[in-house]
CSV table of N, CA and C in Angstrom, one decimal:
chain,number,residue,atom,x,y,z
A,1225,UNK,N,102.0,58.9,78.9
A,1225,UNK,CA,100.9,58.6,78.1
A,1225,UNK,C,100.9,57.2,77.5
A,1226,UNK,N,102.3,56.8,77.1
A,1226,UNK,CA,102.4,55.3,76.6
A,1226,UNK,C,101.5,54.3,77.7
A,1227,UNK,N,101.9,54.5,79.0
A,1227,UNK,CA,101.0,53.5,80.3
A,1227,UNK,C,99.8,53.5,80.2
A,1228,UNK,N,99.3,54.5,79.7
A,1228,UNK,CA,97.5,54.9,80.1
A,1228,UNK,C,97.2,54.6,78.7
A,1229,UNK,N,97.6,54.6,77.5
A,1229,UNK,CA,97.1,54.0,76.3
A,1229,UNK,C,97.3,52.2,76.6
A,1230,UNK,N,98.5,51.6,77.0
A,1230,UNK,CA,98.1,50.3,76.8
A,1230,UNK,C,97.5,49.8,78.1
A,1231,UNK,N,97.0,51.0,79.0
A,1231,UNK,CA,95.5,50.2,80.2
A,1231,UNK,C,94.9,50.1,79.4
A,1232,UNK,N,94.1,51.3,79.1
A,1232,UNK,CA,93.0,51.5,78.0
A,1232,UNK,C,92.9,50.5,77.0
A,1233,UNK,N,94.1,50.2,76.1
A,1233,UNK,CA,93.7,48.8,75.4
A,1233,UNK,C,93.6,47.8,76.0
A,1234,UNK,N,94.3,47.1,77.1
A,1234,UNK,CA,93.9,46.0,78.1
A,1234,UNK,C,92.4,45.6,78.5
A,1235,UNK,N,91.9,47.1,78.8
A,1235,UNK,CA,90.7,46.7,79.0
A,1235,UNK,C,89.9,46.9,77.8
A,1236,UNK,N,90.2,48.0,77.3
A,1236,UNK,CA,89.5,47.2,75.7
A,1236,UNK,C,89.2,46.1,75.0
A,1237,UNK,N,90.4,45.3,75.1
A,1237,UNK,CA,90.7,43.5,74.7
A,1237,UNK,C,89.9,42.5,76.0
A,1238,UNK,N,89.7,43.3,77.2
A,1238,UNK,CA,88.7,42.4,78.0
A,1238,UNK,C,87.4,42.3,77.8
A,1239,UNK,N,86.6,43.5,76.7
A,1239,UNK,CA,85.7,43.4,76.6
A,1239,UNK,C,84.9,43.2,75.5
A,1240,UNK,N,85.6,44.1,74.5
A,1240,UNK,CA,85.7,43.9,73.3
A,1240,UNK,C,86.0,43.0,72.0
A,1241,UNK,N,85.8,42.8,71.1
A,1241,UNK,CA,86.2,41.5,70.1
A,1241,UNK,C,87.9,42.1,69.9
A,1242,UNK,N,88.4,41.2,69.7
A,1242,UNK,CA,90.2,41.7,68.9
A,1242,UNK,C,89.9,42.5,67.9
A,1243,UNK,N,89.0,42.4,66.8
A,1243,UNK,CA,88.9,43.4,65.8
A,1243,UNK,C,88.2,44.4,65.7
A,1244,UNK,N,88.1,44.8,67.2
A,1244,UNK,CA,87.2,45.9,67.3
A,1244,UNK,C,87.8,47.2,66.9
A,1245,UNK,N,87.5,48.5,66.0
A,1245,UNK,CA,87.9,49.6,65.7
A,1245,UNK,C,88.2,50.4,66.6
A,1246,UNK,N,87.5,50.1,67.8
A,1246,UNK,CA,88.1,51.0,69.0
A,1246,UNK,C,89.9,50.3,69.4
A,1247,UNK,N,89.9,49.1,69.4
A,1247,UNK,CA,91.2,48.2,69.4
A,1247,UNK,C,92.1,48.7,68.2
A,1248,UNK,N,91.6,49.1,67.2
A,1248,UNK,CA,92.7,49.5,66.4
A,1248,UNK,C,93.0,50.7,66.2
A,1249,UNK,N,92.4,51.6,66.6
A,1249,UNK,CA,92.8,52.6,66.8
A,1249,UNK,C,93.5,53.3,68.3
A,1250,UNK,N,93.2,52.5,69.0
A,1250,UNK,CA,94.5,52.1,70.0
A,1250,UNK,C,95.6,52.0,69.8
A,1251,UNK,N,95.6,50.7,69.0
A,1251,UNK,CA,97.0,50.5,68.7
A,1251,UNK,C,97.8,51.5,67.5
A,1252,UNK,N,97.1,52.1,66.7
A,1252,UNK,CA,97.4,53.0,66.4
A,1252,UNK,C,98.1,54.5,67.1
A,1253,UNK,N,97.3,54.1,67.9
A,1253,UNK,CA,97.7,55.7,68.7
A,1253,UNK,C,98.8,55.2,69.8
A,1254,UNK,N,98.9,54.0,69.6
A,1254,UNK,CA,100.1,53.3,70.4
A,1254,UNK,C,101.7,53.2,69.8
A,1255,UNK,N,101.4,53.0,68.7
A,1255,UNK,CA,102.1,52.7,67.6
A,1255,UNK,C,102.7,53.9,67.4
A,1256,UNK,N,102.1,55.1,67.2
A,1256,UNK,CA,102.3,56.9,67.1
A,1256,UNK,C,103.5,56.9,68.2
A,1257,UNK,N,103.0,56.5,69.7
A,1257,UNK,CA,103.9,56.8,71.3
A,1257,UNK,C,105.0,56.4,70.9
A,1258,UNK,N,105.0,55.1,69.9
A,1258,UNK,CA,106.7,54.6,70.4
A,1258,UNK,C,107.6,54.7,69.1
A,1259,UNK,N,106.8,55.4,67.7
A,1259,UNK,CA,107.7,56.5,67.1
A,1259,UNK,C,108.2,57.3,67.9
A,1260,UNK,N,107.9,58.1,68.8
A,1260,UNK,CA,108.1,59.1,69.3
A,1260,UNK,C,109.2,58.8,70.1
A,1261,UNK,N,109.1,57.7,71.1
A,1261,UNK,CA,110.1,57.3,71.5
A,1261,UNK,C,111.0,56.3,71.1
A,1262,UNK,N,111.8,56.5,69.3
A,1262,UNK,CA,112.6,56.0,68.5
A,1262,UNK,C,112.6,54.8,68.7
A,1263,UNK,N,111.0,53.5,69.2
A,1263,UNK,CA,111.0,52.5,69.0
A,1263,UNK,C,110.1,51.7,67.4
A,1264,UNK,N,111.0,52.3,66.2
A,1264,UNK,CA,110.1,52.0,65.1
A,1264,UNK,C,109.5,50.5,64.7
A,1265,UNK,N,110.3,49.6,65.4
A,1265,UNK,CA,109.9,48.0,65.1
A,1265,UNK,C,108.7,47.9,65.4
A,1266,UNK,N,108.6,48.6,66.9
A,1266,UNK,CA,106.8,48.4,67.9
A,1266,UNK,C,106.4,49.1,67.4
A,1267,UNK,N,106.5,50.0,66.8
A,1267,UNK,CA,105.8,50.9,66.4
A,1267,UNK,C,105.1,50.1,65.3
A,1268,UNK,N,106.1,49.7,64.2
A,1268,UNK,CA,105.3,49.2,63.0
A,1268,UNK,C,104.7,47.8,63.1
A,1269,UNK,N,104.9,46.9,64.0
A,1269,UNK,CA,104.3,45.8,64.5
A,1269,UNK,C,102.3,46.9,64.7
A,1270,UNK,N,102.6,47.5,65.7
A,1270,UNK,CA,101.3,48.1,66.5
A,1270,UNK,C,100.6,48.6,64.8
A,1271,UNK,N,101.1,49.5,64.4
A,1271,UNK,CA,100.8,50.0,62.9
A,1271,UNK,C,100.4,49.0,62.0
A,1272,UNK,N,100.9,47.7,61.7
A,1272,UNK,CA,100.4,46.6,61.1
A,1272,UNK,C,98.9,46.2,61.3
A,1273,UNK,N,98.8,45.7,63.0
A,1273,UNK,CA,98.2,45.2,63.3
A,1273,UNK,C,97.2,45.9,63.5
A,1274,UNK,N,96.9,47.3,63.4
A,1274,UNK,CA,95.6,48.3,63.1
A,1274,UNK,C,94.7,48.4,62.1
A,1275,UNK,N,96.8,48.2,60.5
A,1275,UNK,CA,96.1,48.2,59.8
A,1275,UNK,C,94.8,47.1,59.0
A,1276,UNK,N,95.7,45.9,59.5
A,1276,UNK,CA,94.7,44.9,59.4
A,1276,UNK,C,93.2,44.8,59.9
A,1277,UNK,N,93.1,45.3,61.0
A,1277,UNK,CA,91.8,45.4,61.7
A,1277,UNK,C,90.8,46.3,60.9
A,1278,UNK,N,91.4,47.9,60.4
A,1278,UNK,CA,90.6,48.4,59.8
A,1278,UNK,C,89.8,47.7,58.0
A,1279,UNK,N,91.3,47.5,57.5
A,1279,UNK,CA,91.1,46.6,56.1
A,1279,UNK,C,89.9,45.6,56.6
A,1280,UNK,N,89.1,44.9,57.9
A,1280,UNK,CA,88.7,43.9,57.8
A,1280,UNK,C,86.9,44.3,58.0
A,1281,UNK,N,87.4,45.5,58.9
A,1281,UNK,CA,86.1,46.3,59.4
A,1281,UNK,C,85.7,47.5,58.3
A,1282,UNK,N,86.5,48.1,57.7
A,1282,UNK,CA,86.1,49.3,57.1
A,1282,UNK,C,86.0,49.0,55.5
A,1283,UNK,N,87.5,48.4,55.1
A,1283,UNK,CA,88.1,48.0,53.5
A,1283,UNK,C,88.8,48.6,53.8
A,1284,UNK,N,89.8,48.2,52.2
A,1284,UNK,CA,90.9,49.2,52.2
A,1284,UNK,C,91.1,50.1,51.6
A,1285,UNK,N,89.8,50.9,50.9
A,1285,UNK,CA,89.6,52.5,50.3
A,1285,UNK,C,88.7,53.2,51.6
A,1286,UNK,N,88.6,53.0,52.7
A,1286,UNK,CA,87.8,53.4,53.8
A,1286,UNK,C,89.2,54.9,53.9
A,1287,UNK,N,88.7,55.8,54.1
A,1287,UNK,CA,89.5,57.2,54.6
A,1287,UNK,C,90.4,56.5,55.6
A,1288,UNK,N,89.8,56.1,57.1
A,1288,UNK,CA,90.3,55.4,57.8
A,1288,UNK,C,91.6,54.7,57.7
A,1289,UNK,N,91.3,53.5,57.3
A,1289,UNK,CA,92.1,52.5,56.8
A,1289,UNK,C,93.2,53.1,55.6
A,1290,UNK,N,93.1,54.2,55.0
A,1290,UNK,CA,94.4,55.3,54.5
A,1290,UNK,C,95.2,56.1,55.0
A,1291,UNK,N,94.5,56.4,56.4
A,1291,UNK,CA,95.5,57.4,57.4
A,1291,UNK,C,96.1,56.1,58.1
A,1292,UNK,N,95.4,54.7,58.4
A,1292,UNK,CA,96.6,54.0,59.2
A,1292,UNK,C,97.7,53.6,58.0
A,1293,UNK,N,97.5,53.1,57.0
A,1293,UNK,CA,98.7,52.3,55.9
A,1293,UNK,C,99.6,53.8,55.7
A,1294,UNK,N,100.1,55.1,55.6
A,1294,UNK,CA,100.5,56.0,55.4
A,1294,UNK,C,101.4,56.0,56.9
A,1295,UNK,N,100.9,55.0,58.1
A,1295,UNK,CA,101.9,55.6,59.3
A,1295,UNK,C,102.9,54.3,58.8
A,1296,UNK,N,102.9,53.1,57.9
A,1296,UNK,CA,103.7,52.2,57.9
A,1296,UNK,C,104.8,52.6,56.6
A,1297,UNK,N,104.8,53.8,56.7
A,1297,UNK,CA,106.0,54.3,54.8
A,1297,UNK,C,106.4,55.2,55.5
């Protein structure tokens, strides 16, 4: 599943702006794979960088933007 999440953002980032919500919730759900697979650095890099995206597009009392800052604790 890790492969087919970072196609999917590849081509996401070809089409899309970088801050696009569909882009950060990618990387979110990227970020989830490589907890899984006891990579927590990528993980919280990927986790970071969602959460910024949302904070820029949503704010940072958006529901949203509370389920991603809660994967970085």
């Amino acid at each position: 599943s890790k492969d087919l999440v970072e196609q999917s953002l590849q081509i996401y980032k070809k089409y899309l702006k970088e801050d696009s919500i569909i882009i950060a919730q990618n990387l979110a759900i990227l970020g989830d794979i490589y907890i899984k697979l006891s990579h927590h650095d990528i993980a919280k890099d990927l986790h970071k960088k969602s959460l910024e995206i949302h904070e820029k597009n949503l704010g940072k009392n958006h529901p949203k933007t509370s389920q991603v800052s809660t994967k970085l604790y």
